[in-house]
Short mmCIF file of C-alpha atoms in Angstrom, two decimals:
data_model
loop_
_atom_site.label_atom_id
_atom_site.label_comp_id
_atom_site.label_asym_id
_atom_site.label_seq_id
_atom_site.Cartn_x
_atom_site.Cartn_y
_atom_site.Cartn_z
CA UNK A 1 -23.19 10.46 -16.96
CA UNK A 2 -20.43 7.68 -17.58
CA UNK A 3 -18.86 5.65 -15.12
CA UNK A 4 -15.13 4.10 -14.39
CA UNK A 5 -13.90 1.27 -11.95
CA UNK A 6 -11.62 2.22 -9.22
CA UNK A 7 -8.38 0.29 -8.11
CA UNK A 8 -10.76 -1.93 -6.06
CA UNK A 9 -13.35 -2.85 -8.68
CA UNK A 10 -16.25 -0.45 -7.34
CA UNK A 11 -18.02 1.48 -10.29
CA UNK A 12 -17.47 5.36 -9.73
CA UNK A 13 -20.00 7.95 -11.59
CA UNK A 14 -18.81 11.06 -13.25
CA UNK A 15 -20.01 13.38 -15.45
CA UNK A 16 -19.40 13.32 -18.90
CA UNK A 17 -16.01 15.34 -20.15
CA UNK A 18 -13.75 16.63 -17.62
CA UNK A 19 -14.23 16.68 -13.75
CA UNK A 20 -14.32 20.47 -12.43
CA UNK A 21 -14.43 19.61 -9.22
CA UNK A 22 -11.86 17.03 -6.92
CA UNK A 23 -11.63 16.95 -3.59
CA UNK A 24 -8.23 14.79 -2.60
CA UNK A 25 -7.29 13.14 0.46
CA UNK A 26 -3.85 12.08 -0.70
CA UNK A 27 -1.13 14.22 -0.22
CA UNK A 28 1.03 12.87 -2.90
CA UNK A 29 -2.43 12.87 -5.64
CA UNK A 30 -2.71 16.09 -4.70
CA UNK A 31 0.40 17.62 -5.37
CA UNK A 32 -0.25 15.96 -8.62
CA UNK A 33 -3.53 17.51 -9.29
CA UNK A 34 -2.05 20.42 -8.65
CA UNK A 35 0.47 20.35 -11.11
CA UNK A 36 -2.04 19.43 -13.85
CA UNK A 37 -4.96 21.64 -13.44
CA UNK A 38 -4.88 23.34 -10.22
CA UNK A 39 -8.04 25.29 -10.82
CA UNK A 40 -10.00 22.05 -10.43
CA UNK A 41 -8.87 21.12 -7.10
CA UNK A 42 -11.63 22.44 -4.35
CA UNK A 43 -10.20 20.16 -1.45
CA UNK A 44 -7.70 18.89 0.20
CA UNK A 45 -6.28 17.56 4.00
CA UNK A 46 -4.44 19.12 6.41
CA UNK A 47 -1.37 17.22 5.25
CA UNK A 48 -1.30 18.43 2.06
CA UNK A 49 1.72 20.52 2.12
CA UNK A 50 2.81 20.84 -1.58
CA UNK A 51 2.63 22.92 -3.43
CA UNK A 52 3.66 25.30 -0.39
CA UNK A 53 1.29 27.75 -2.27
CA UNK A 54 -2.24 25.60 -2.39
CA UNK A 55 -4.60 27.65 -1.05
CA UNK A 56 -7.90 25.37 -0.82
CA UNK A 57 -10.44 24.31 1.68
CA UNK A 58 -9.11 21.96 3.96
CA UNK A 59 -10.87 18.86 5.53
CA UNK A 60 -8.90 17.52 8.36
CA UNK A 61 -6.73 14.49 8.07
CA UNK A 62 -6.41 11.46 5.32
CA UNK A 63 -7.69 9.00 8.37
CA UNK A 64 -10.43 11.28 10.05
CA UNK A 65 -11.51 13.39 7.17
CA UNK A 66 -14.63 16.44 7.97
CA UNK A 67 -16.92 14.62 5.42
CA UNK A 68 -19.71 17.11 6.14
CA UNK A 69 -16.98 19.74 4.65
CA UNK A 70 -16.11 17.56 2.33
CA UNK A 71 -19.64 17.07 0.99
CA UNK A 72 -20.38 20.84 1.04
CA UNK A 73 -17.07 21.13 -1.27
CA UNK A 74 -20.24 19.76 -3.83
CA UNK A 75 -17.04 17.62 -5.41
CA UNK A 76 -17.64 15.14 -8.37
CA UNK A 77 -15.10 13.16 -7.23
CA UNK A 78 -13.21 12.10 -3.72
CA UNK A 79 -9.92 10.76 -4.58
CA UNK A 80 -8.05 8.01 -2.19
CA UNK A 81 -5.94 5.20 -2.28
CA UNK A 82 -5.99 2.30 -0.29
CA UNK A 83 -3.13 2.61 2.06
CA UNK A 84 -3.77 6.20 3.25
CA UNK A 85 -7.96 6.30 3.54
CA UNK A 86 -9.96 4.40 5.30
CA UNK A 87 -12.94 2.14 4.28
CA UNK A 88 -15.30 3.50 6.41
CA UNK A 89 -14.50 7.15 5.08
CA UNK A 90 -15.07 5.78 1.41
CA UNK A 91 -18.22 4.02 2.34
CA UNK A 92 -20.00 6.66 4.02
CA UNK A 93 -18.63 9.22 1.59
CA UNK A 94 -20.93 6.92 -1.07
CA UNK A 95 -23.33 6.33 0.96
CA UNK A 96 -24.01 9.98 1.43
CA UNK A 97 -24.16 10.29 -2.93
CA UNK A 98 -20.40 11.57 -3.28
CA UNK A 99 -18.17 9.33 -5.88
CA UNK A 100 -15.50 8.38 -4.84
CA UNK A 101 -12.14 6.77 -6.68
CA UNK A 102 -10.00 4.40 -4.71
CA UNK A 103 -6.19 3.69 -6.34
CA UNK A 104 -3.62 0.87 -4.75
CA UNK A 105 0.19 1.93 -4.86
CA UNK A 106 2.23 -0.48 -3.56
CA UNK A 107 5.26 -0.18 -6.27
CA UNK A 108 6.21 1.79 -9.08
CA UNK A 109 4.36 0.74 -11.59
CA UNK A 110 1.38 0.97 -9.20
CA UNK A 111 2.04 4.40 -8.69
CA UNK A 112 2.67 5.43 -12.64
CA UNK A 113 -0.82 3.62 -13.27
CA UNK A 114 -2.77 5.45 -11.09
CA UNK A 115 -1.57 8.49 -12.03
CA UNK A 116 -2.02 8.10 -15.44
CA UNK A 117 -5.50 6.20 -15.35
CA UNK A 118 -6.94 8.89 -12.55
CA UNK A 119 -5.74 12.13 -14.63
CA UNK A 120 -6.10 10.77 -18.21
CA UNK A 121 -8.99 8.22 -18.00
CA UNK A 122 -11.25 9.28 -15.13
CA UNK A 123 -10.74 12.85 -14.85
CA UNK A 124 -10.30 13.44 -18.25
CA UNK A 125 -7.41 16.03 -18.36
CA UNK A 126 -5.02 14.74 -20.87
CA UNK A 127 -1.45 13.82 -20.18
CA UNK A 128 0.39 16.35 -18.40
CA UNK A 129 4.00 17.06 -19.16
CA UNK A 130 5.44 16.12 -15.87
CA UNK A 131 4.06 12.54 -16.28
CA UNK A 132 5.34 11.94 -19.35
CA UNK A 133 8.90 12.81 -17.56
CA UNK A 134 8.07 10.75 -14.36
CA UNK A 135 7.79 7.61 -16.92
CA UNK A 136 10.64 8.46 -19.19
CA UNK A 137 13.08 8.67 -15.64
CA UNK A 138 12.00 5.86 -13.53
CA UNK A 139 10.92 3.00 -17.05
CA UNK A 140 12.46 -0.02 -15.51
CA UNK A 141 16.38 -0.52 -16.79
CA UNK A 142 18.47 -3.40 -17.90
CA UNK A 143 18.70 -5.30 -14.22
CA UNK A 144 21.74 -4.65 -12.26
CA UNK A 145 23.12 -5.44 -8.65
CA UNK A 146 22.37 -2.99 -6.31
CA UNK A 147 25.21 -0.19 -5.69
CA UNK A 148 24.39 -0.18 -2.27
CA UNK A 149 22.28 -1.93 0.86
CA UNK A 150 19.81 1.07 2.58
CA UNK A 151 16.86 0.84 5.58
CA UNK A 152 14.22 3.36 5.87
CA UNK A 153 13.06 4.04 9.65
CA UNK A 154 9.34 5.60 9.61
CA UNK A 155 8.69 5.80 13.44
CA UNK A 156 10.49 5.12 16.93
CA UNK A 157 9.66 4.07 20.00
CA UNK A 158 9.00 1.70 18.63
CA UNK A 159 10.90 1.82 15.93
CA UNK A 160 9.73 1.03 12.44
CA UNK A 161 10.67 0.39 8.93
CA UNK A 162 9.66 0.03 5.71
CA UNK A 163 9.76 -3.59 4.18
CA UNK A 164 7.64 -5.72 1.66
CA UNK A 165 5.69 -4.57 -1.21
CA UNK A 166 5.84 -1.02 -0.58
CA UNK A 167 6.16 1.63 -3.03
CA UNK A 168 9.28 2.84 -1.28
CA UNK A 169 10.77 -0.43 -1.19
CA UNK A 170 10.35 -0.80 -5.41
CA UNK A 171 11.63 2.85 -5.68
CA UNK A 172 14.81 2.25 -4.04
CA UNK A 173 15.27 -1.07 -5.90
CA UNK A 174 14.97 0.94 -9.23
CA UNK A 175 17.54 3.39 -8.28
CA UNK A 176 19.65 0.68 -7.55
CA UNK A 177 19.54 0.51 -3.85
CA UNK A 178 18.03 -2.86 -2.04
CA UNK A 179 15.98 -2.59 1.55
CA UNK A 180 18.16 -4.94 3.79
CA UNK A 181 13.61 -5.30 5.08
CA UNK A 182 12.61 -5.92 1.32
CA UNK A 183 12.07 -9.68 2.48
CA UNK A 184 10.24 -9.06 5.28
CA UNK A 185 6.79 -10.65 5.61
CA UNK A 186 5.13 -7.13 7.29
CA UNK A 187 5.15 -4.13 4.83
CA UNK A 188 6.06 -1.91 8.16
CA UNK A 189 7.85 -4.46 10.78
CA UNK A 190 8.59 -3.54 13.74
CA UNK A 191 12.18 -4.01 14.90
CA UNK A 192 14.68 -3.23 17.60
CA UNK A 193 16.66 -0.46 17.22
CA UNK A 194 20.48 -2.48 17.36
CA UNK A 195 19.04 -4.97 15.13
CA UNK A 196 18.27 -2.53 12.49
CA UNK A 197 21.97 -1.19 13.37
CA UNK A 198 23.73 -4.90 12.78
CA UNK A 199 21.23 -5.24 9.85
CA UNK A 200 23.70 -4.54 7.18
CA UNK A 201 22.83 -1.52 5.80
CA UNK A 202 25.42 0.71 4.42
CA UNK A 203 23.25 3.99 5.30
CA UNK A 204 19.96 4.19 6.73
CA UNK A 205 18.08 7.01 5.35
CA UNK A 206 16.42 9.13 8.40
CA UNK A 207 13.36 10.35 6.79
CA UNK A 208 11.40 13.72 7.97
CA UNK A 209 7.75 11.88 7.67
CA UNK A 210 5.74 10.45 8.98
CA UNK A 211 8.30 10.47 12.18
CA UNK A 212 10.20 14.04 11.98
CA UNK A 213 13.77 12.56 11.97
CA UNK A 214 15.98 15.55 12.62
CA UNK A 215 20.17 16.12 12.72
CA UNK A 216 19.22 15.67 17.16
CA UNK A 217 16.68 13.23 16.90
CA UNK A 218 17.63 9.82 15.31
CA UNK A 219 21.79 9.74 14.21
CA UNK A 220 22.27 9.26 17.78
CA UNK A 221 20.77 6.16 17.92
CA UNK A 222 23.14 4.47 15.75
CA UNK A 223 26.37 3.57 16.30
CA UNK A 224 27.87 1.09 13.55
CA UNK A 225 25.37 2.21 10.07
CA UNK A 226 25.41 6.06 8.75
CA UNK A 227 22.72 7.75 8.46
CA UNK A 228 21.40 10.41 6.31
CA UNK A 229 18.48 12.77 6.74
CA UNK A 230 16.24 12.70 3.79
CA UNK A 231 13.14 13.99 2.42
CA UNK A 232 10.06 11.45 3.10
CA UNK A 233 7.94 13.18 0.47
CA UNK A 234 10.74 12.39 -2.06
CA UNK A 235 10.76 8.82 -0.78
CA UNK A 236 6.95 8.29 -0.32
CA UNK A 237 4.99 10.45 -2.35
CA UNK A 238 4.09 9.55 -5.86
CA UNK A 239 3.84 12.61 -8.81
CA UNK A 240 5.99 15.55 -9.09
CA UNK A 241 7.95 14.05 -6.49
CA UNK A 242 9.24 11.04 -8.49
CA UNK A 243 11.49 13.68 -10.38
CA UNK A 244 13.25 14.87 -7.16
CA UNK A 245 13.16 11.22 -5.99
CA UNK A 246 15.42 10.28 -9.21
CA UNK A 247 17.97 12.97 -8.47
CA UNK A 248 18.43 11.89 -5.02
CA UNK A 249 18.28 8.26 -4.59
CA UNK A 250 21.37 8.15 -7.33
CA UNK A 251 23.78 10.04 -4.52
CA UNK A 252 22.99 7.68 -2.00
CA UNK A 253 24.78 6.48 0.02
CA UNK A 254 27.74 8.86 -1.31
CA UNK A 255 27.35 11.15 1.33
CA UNK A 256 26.42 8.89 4.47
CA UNK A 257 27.70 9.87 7.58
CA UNK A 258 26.06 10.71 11.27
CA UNK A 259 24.04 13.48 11.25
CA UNK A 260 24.67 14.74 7.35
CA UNK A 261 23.09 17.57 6.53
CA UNK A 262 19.74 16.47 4.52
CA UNK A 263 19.63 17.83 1.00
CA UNK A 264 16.52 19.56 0.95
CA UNK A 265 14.25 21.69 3.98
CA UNK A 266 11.71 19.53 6.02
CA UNK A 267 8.44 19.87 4.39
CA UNK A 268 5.97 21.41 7.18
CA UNK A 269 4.39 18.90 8.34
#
């Protein structure tokens, strides 16, 4: 038996060597484990949508997780992160003898740590070669303005953005776009629709989750900013994703306009 420390200092016991079996209930970690050893995964939510072809158990949502099918998965290790699980799912999940690891993403960096310290150093799977390419594509640059001034809607009615120390927020700045919410005291304000119109944006990017912003369903609603559909798994999720994220965020805003076509099919959420 050895033991690690997750994001949020709690000591997490795992077997010695590799973990065999991971249950995750993050849809972005998952995608990741996945990618690395796919054969190890033996859970996952019902909002775990990529790879399209993941055929695993599934154990509800990231906020109400089945943890009686989670515990019968017999996993050596529940993976979470702070922002999408709740406390009282980790704590019972422990209490009931199942470790669980706990990361905190709230930028970049954040989100190249945890991947690397949760495949390398607690699962024990060695560096995979997509990771090595996430790094090498978004390893911060010499500092530049910003091509370009963006919001990112997540809900509406009411509507919602993203704003302060959010991963998405430090992924556009590193592609060289700036949240006109960046300064925002709330990580998710809420704000009035024309506001976020006058705001100063020079697109806003309609994303497809968590709110399924559609060509019919959101361009409508503004009448001085573009908009462009986008992927919210390229914009949110951290892994595999980070590579499509780099080849997107460096067109924007070049095709802006009311109701663009998005560049890539809503993922089925």
């Amino acid at each position: 038996m050895r033991t690690v420390q997750d994001d949020l200092g709690a000591t997490v016991p795992l077997p010695q060597g590799a973990v065999t079996r991971v249950v995750s209930l993050v849809p972005s970690l998952t995608e990741a484990l996945a990618a690395t050893r796919r054969e190890a995964l033996v859970g996952a939510t019902d909002w775990c949508t990529h790879p399209a072809d993941l055929d695993v158990p599934r154990v509800r949502g990231t906020k109400n997780p089945d943890r009686a099918a989670v515990a019968a998965l017999a996993p050596e290790l529940v993976v979470c992160v702070q922002e999408e699980n709740r406390e009282l799912d980790v704590r019972r999940l422990r209490d009931a003898g199942i470790p669980v690891w706990v990361g905190v993403v709230e930028s970049v960096d954040d989100a190249l740590r945890v991947l690397r310290t949760l495949l390398v150093d607690v699962l024990g799977w060695g560096e995979p070669a997509w990771l090595t390419e996430v790094e090498r594509r978004w390893a911060p640059g010499p500092g530049t303005p910003p091509r370009a001034r963006v919001a990112v809607p997540i809900w509406r009615d009411p509507w919602m953005v993203v704003g302060a120390r959010t991963y998405t927020t430090d992924l556009l700045d590193r592609a060289g776009l700036a949240n006109v919410y960046a300064g925002d005291e709330d990580r998710y304000p809420r704000v009035e629709v024309d506001d976020l119109d006058r705001a100063g944006a020079d697109v806003v990017l309609l994303p497809d989750e968590p709110y399924v912003f559609t060509a019919q369903d959101g361009p409508e609603a503004f009448s001085r900013t573009p908009t462009r559909l986008v992927s919210g798994r390229v914009l949110t999720w951290y892994g595999p994703a980070m590579l499509e994220a780099a080849d997107l965020l460096t067109s924007v805003p070049a095709t802006g306009t009311h109701g663009a076509p998005r560049d890539d099919p809503p993922s089925p959420r």
